Coordinates of N, CA and C in Angstrom, one line a residue:
P1 N 167.0 239.9 100.0 CA 167.0 238.8 101.0 C 168.4 238.3 101.1
S2 N 168.6 237.3 102.0 CA 169.9 236.8 102.3 C 170.5 236.0 101.2
H3 N 169.8 235.6 100.1 CA 170.4 234.8 99.1 C 170.9 235.7 97.9
V4 N 170.8 237.0 98.0 CA 171.3 237.9 97.0 C 172.8 237.7 96.8
G5 N 173.2 237.7 95.5 CA 174.6 237.5 95.2 C 175.1 236.1 95.2
I6 N 174.3 235.2 95.5 CA 174.7 233.8 95.5 C 174.4 233.3 94.0
P7 N 175.5 232.7 93.4 CA 175.3 232.3 92.0 C 174.2 231.4 91.7
G8 N 173.4 231.7 90.7 CA 172.3 230.8 90.4 C 171.0 231.2 91.0
N9 N 171.0 231.9 92.1 CA 169.7 232.2 92.8 C 169.0 233.3 92.0
E10 N 169.7 234.3 91.4 CA 169.0 235.3 90.7 C 168.2 234.6 89.5
E11 N 168.9 233.7 88.8 CA 168.3 233.0 87.7 C 167.1 232.2 88.2
A12 N 167.2 231.6 89.3 CA 166.1 230.8 89.9 C 164.9 231.6 90.2
D13 N 165.2 232.8 90.8 CA 164.1 233.8 91.2 C 163.4 234.3 89.9
L14 N 164.2 234.6 88.9 CA 163.6 235.1 87.6 C 162.8 234.0 87.0
A15 N 163.2 232.8 87.0 CA 162.5 231.7 86.4 C 161.2 231.4 87.2
A16 N 161.3 231.5 88.5 CA 160.1 231.3 89.3 C 159.1 232.3 89.1
S17 N 159.5 233.6 89.0 CA 158.5 234.7 88.9 C 157.9 234.7 87.5
S18 N 158.6 234.2 86.5 CA 158.0 234.2 85.1 C 157.2 232.9 84.9
A19 N 157.2 231.9 85.8 CA 156.5 230.6 85.5 C 155.0 230.8 85.4
G20 N 154.5 231.8 86.2 CA 153.0 232.0 86.1 C 152.5 232.6 84.8
D21 N 153.4 233.2 84.1 CA 153.1 233.9 82.8 C 153.1 232.9 81.6
K22 N 153.7 231.8 81.8 CA 153.9 230.8 80.7 C 152.8 229.8 80.7
E23 N 152.3 229.5 79.5 CA 151.3 228.4 79.4 C 152.0 227.1 79.4
V24 N 151.4 226.1 80.0 CA 151.9 224.8 80.1 C 151.3 224.0 79.0
E25 N 152.2 223.4 78.2 CA 151.7 222.5 77.1 C 151.5 221.1 77.7
L26 N 150.4 220.4 77.2 CA 150.1 219.1 77.7 C 151.2 218.1 77.5
Q27 N 152.0 218.3 76.4 CA 153.1 217.3 76.2 C 154.2 217.6 77.2
D28 N 154.2 218.8 77.9 CA 155.3 219.1 78.8 C 155.0 218.4 80.2
I29 N 153.8 217.8 80.4 CA 153.5 217.2 81.7 C 153.8 215.7 81.6
P30 N 154.6 215.2 82.5 CA 155.0 213.8 82.5 C 153.8 212.9 82.5
Y31 N 153.9 211.8 81.7 CA 152.7 210.8 81.6 C 152.3 210.4 83.0
K32 N 153.2 210.1 83.9 CA 152.9 209.5 85.2 C 152.0 210.5 86.0
D33 N 152.3 211.8 85.9 CA 151.6 212.9 86.6 C 150.2 213.0 86.0
C34 N 150.1 212.9 84.7 CA 148.8 212.9 84.0 C 147.9 211.7 84.4
H35 N 148.5 210.6 84.4 CA 147.8 209.3 84.8 C 147.3 209.4 86.2
I36 N 148.1 209.9 87.1 CA 147.6 210.0 88.5 C 146.4 211.0 88.6
L37 N 146.6 212.1 88.0 CA 145.5 213.1 88.0 C 144.3 212.6 87.4
L38 N 144.4 212.0 86.2 CA 143.2 211.5 85.5 C 142.5 210.4 86.3
R39 N 143.3 209.5 86.9 CA 142.6 208.5 87.8 C 141.9 209.1 88.9
H40 N 142.5 210.1 89.6 CA 141.8 210.8 90.7 C 140.5 211.5 90.2
C41 N 140.6 212.2 89.1 CA 139.3 212.8 88.5 C 138.3 211.8 88.2
I42 N 138.6 210.7 87.6 CA 137.7 209.7 87.2 C 137.0 209.1 88.5
R43 N 137.8 208.8 89.5 CA 137.3 208.2 90.7 C 136.4 209.2 91.4
Q44 N 136.7 210.5 91.4 CA 135.9 211.5 92.0 C 134.5 211.6 91.3
K45 N 134.6 211.6 89.9 CA 133.3 211.7 89.1 C 132.5 210.4 89.4
W46 N 133.1 209.3 89.4 CA 132.4 208.0 89.7 C 131.8 208.0 91.1
Q47 N 132.5 208.5 92.1 CA 131.9 208.6 93.4 C 130.7 209.6 93.4
Q48 N 130.8 210.7 92.7 CA 129.6 211.6 92.6 C 128.4 210.9 92.0
E49 N 128.6 210.2 91.0 CA 127.5 209.4 90.3 C 127.0 208.4 91.3
W50 N 127.9 207.7 92.0 CA 127.5 206.6 92.9 C 126.7 207.2 94.1
D51 N 127.0 208.4 94.5 CA 126.3 209.1 95.6 C 124.9 209.3 95.3
E52 N 124.6 209.5 94.0 CA 123.2 209.7 93.5 C 122.4 208.4 93.4
E53 N 123.0 207.3 93.5 CA 122.3 206.0 93.4 C 121.8 205.5 94.8
V54 N 120.9 206.3 95.3 CA 120.4 206.0 96.7 C 119.5 204.8 96.7
N55 N 118.9 204.5 95.6 CA 117.9 203.3 95.6 C 118.6 202.0 95.3
N56 N 119.9 202.1 95.1 CA 120.7 200.9 94.7 C 121.0 200.1 96.0
K57 N 120.7 198.8 96.0 CA 120.8 197.9 97.2 C 122.3 197.9 97.6
L58 N 123.2 197.9 96.7 CA 124.6 197.8 97.0 C 125.1 199.1 97.7
H59 N 124.5 200.2 97.3 CA 124.9 201.5 97.9 C 124.7 201.6 99.4
T60 N 123.6 200.9 99.8 CA 123.3 200.8 101.2 C 124.5 200.1 102.0
V61 N 125.1 199.1 101.4 CA 126.1 198.4 102.0 C 127.5 199.0 101.8
K62 N 127.7 199.7 100.7 CA 129.0 200.2 100.3 C 128.8 201.7 99.8
P63 N 128.7 202.7 100.7 CA 128.5 204.0 100.2 C 129.7 204.6 99.6
L64 N 130.9 204.2 99.9 CA 132.1 204.7 99.3 C 132.8 203.7 98.4
L65 N 133.1 204.1 97.2 CA 133.7 203.3 96.2 C 135.2 203.0 96.6
S66 N 135.5 201.7 96.7 CA 136.9 201.3 97.0 C 136.9 199.8 96.8
E67 N 138.1 199.2 96.8 CA 138.2 197.7 96.7 C 137.6 197.1 98.0
W68 N 136.9 196.0 97.8 CA 136.4 195.2 99.0 C 137.6 194.6 99.7
E69 N 137.8 195.0 100.9 CA 138.9 194.5 101.8 C 138.7 193.0 101.9
S70 N 137.5 192.5 102.0 CA 137.2 191.1 102.3 C 137.4 190.2 101.1
A71 N 137.5 190.8 100.0 CA 137.5 190.0 98.7 C 138.7 189.0 98.6
R72 N 139.8 189.2 99.3 CA 141.0 188.5 99.1 C 141.3 187.3 100.0
H73 N 140.4 187.2 101.0 CA 140.8 186.2 102.1 C 139.7 185.1 102.3
R74 N 139.0 184.7 101.2 CA 137.9 183.8 101.4 C 137.9 182.8 100.3
E75 N 137.3 181.6 100.7 CA 137.1 180.6 99.6 C 136.1 181.2 98.6
R76 N 136.2 180.8 97.4 CA 135.3 181.3 96.4 C 133.8 181.2 96.7
F77 N 133.4 180.0 97.2 CA 132.0 179.8 97.5 C 131.5 180.9 98.5
Y78 N 132.2 181.2 99.5 CA 131.8 182.3 100.5 C 131.9 183.7 99.9
E79 N 132.8 183.9 99.0 CA 132.9 185.2 98.3 C 131.7 185.4 97.4
V80 N 131.3 184.4 96.7 CA 130.1 184.4 95.8 C 128.9 184.7 96.7
V81 N 128.7 184.0 97.8 CA 127.5 184.2 98.6 C 127.5 185.6 99.1
L82 N 128.7 186.1 99.6 CA 128.8 187.4 100.1 C 128.4 188.5 99.1
C83 N 128.9 188.3 97.9 CA 128.6 189.2 96.8 C 127.1 189.2 96.5
R84 N 126.5 188.0 96.4 CA 125.1 187.9 96.2 C 124.3 188.6 97.2
L85 N 124.7 188.4 98.5 CA 124.0 189.1 99.6 C 124.1 190.6 99.5
R86 N 125.3 191.1 99.1 CA 125.5 192.5 99.1 C 124.7 193.2 98.0
I87 N 124.6 192.6 96.8 CA 123.8 193.2 95.8 C 122.3 192.9 95.9
G88 N 122.0 191.9 96.8 CA 120.6 191.6 97.0 C 119.9 190.7 96.0
H89 N 120.8 190.1 95.2 CA 120.3 189.2 94.1 C 120.8 187.8 94.4
T90 N 120.0 186.9 94.8 CA 120.4 185.5 95.1 C 119.5 184.6 94.3
H91 N 119.9 183.3 94.1 CA 119.0 182.3 93.5 C 117.7 182.3 94.2
L92 N 117.7 182.3 95.5 CA 116.5 182.2 96.3 C 115.5 183.4 96.1
T93 N 116.1 184.6 96.1 CA 115.3 185.8 96.1 C 115.0 186.3 94.7
H94 N 115.8 185.9 93.7 CA 115.6 186.5 92.3 C 115.6 185.4 91.2
G95 N 115.7 184.1 91.6 CA 115.6 183.1 90.6 C 114.3 183.0 89.9
H96 N 113.3 183.6 90.5 CA 111.9 183.6 89.8 C 112.0 184.4 88.5
L97 N 112.9 185.3 88.4 CA 113.0 186.1 87.2 C 113.4 185.3 86.0
L98 N 114.3 184.3 86.2 CA 114.7 183.4 85.1 C 113.7 182.4 84.8
R99 N 112.9 182.0 85.8 CA 111.9 181.0 85.7 C 110.5 181.5 85.3
R100 N 110.5 182.9 85.2 CA 109.2 183.6 84.8 C 108.1 183.2 85.8
E101 N 108.4 183.3 87.1 CA 107.4 183.0 88.1 C 107.2 184.2 88.9
D102 N 106.2 184.2 89.8 CA 105.9 185.3 90.7 C 107.1 185.4 91.7
A103 N 107.2 186.6 92.2 CA 108.3 186.8 93.2 C 108.0 185.9 94.4
P104 N 109.0 185.4 95.0 CA 108.8 184.4 96.2 C 108.4 185.2 97.4
E105 N 107.7 184.4 98.3 CA 107.3 184.9 99.6 C 108.0 184.1 100.6
C106 N 108.2 184.6 101.8 CA 108.8 183.9 102.9 C 107.8 182.8 103.3
E107 N 108.4 181.6 103.4 CA 107.6 180.4 103.8 C 107.0 180.5 105.2
H108 N 107.6 181.4 106.0 CA 107.2 181.5 107.4 C 106.1 182.6 107.7
C109 N 106.3 183.7 106.9 CA 105.4 184.9 107.2 C 104.7 185.5 106.0
N110 N 105.0 184.9 104.8 CA 104.4 185.4 103.6 C 104.8 186.8 103.2
N111 N 105.8 187.4 103.7 CA 106.3 188.6 103.3 C 107.2 188.4 102.0
P112 N 107.4 189.4 101.2 CA 108.3 189.3 100.1 C 109.7 188.8 100.6
L113 N 110.2 187.8 99.9 CA 111.5 187.2 100.2 C 112.7 188.0 99.7
T114 N 113.4 188.7 100.5 CA 114.5 189.5 100.2 C 115.7 189.2 101.1
V115 N 116.9 189.6 100.7 CA 118.0 189.5 101.6 C 117.8 190.2 102.9
A116 N 117.3 191.4 102.8 CA 117.0 192.1 104.1 C 116.0 191.4 105.0
H117 N 115.0 190.8 104.3 CA 114.0 190.0 105.1 C 114.6 188.9 105.8
I118 N 115.5 188.1 105.1 CA 116.1 187.0 105.7 C 117.1 187.4 106.8
L119 N 117.9 188.3 106.6 CA 119.0 188.7 107.5 C 118.5 189.6 108.7
L120 N 117.4 190.4 108.4 CA 117.1 191.4 109.4 C 115.7 191.2 110.0
E121 N 114.7 190.8 109.2 CA 113.3 191.0 109.5 C 112.5 189.8 109.9
C122 N 112.7 188.6 109.3 CA 111.8 187.5 109.5 C 111.8 187.1 111.0
P123 N 110.6 187.1 111.6 CA 110.5 186.7 113.0 C 110.9 185.2 113.2
A124 N 110.7 184.4 112.2 CA 111.0 182.9 112.4 C 112.5 182.7 112.6
Y125 N 113.3 183.6 112.1 CA 114.8 183.5 112.2 C 115.4 184.2 113.4
D126 N 114.5 184.9 114.2 CA 114.9 185.7 115.3 C 115.8 184.9 116.3
P127 N 115.4 183.7 116.7 CA 116.3 183.0 117.7 C 117.7 182.7 117.1
D128 N 117.8 182.4 115.9 CA 119.1 182.1 115.3 C 119.9 183.5 115.1
R129 N 119.2 184.5 114.7 CA 119.7 185.8 114.6 C 120.4 186.3 116.0
R130 N 119.6 186.1 117.0 CA 120.1 186.5 118.4 C 121.3 185.6 118.8
K131 N 121.4 184.4 118.3 CA 122.5 183.5 118.7 C 123.7 183.9 117.9
H132 N 123.6 184.1 116.6 CA 124.8 184.4 115.8 C 125.2 185.8 115.8
F133 N 124.3 186.7 116.1 CA 124.7 188.2 116.2 C 124.6 188.7 117.6
S134 N 124.9 187.8 118.5 CA 124.6 188.1 120.0 C 125.3 189.4 120.5
Q135 N 126.5 189.7 120.0 CA 127.2 190.9 120.4 C 126.4 192.1 120.1
L136 N 125.7 192.1 118.9 CA 124.9 193.3 118.6 C 123.7 193.5 119.5
Y137 N 123.1 192.3 119.8 CA 122.0 192.4 120.7 C 122.4 192.8 122.1
K138 N 123.5 192.3 122.6 CA 124.0 192.7 123.9 C 124.2 194.2 124.0
E139 N 124.7 194.8 122.9 CA 125.0 196.2 122.9 C 123.9 197.0 122.4
H140 N 122.7 196.4 122.1 CA 121.5 197.1 121.6 C 121.8 197.8 120.3
T141 N 122.6 197.3 119.5 CA 122.9 197.9 118.2 C 121.9 197.4 117.2
P142 N 121.1 198.3 116.6 CA 120.1 197.9 115.6 C 120.8 197.3 114.4
L143 N 120.2 196.2 113.9 CA 120.7 195.5 112.7 C 120.4 196.3 111.5
N144 N 121.4 196.3 110.6 CA 121.2 196.7 109.2 C 122.2 196.0 108.3
L145 N 122.0 196.1 107.0 CA 122.8 195.4 106.1 C 124.2 195.8 106.1
S146 N 124.5 197.0 106.2 CA 126.0 197.4 106.2 C 126.7 196.9 107.4
I147 N 126.0 196.8 108.6 CA 126.7 196.2 109.8 C 127.0 194.8 109.5
L148 N 126.2 194.0 108.8 CA 126.5 192.6 108.5 C 127.3 192.4 107.3
L149 N 127.1 193.2 106.2 CA 127.7 192.8 104.9 C 128.8 193.8 104.4
G150 N 128.9 194.9 105.1 CA 129.8 196.0 104.7 C 131.3 195.6 104.7
N151 N 132.1 196.5 104.3 CA 133.6 196.3 104.2 C 134.2 196.2 105.6
E152 N 133.6 196.9 106.6 CA 134.1 196.8 108.0 C 132.9 196.5 108.8
P153 N 132.4 195.2 108.8 CA 131.2 194.9 109.5 C 131.4 194.8 111.0
L154 N 130.4 195.0 111.7 CA 130.5 194.9 113.2 C 130.4 193.4 113.6
V155 N 129.9 192.6 112.7 CA 129.8 191.1 112.9 C 130.7 190.5 111.9
P156 N 131.6 189.6 112.2 CA 132.5 188.9 111.2 C 131.6 188.2 110.2
H157 N 132.0 188.2 109.0 CA 131.2 187.5 107.9 C 131.0 186.1 108.2
H158 N 131.9 185.4 108.9 CA 131.7 184.0 109.2 C 130.5 183.8 110.1
C159 N 130.1 184.8 110.9 CA 128.9 184.7 111.7 C 127.6 184.8 110.8
V160 N 127.7 185.6 109.8 CA 126.6 185.7 108.8 C 126.4 184.3 108.1
F161 N 127.6 183.7 107.7 CA 127.5 182.4 107.0 C 127.0 181.3 108.0
S162 N 127.4 181.4 109.3 CA 126.9 180.4 110.3 C 125.4 180.6 110.5
F163 N 124.9 181.8 110.5 CA 123.5 182.1 110.6 C 122.7 181.5 109.4
L164 N 123.2 181.7 108.2 CA 122.5 181.2 107.0 C 122.6 179.7 107.0
K165 N 123.6 179.1 107.5 CA 123.7 177.6 107.5 C 122.7 177.1 108.5
A166 N 122.6 177.8 109.7 CA 121.7 177.3 110.8 C 120.2 177.4 110.3
I167 N 119.9 178.4 109.5 CA 118.5 178.5 109.0 C 118.3 177.7 107.7
G168 N 119.3 177.0 107.3 CA 119.2 176.2 106.1 C 119.1 176.9 104.7
L169 N 119.7 178.1 104.7 CA 119.7 178.9 103.4 C 121.0 179.1 102.8
L170 N 122.1 178.8 103.5 CA 123.4 179.1 102.9 C 123.6 178.5 101.5
H171 N 123.2 177.3 101.3 CA 123.5 176.7 100.0 C 122.3 176.9 99.0
R172 N 121.4 177.7 99.4 CA 120.2 178.0 98.5 C 120.3 179.4 97.9
L173 N 121.4 180.1 98.3 CA 121.5 181.4 97.8 C 122.3 181.5 96.5

């Protein structure tokens, strides 16, 4: 090739061709490279395990593991409410476990009281739902928890909080 006779190139070619024959010792790999590779492998394994958690309420809202984008820009009260809604465990829907009572029912329709029931299903909250999530109704977008609570929601989180305030549940969660 064109680099024949150039000083140092023959040595470089010889070193490159013999590199595949040599075993790499772990101590020869820089710590930073090991750290990056290890983090990547751990995240990949964690995501695989998370993908199998299909019955997990949070998995519905957050199918991909990553930092919550919304977690840095909110007052603590609203961040706590949002976290409770995302995992599906609030004082209102799960407080009965601590009090050793029966699971709560919706005061309007006697269905089991869940975050999904409050945000998506209860007919008593339909007028407020239509008011606060009007853009979704205009576009005929079916409501689901990831649209309301996900990392990139189609409805700003402040609309969810306004809805909960309007129906009198924001401070009961």
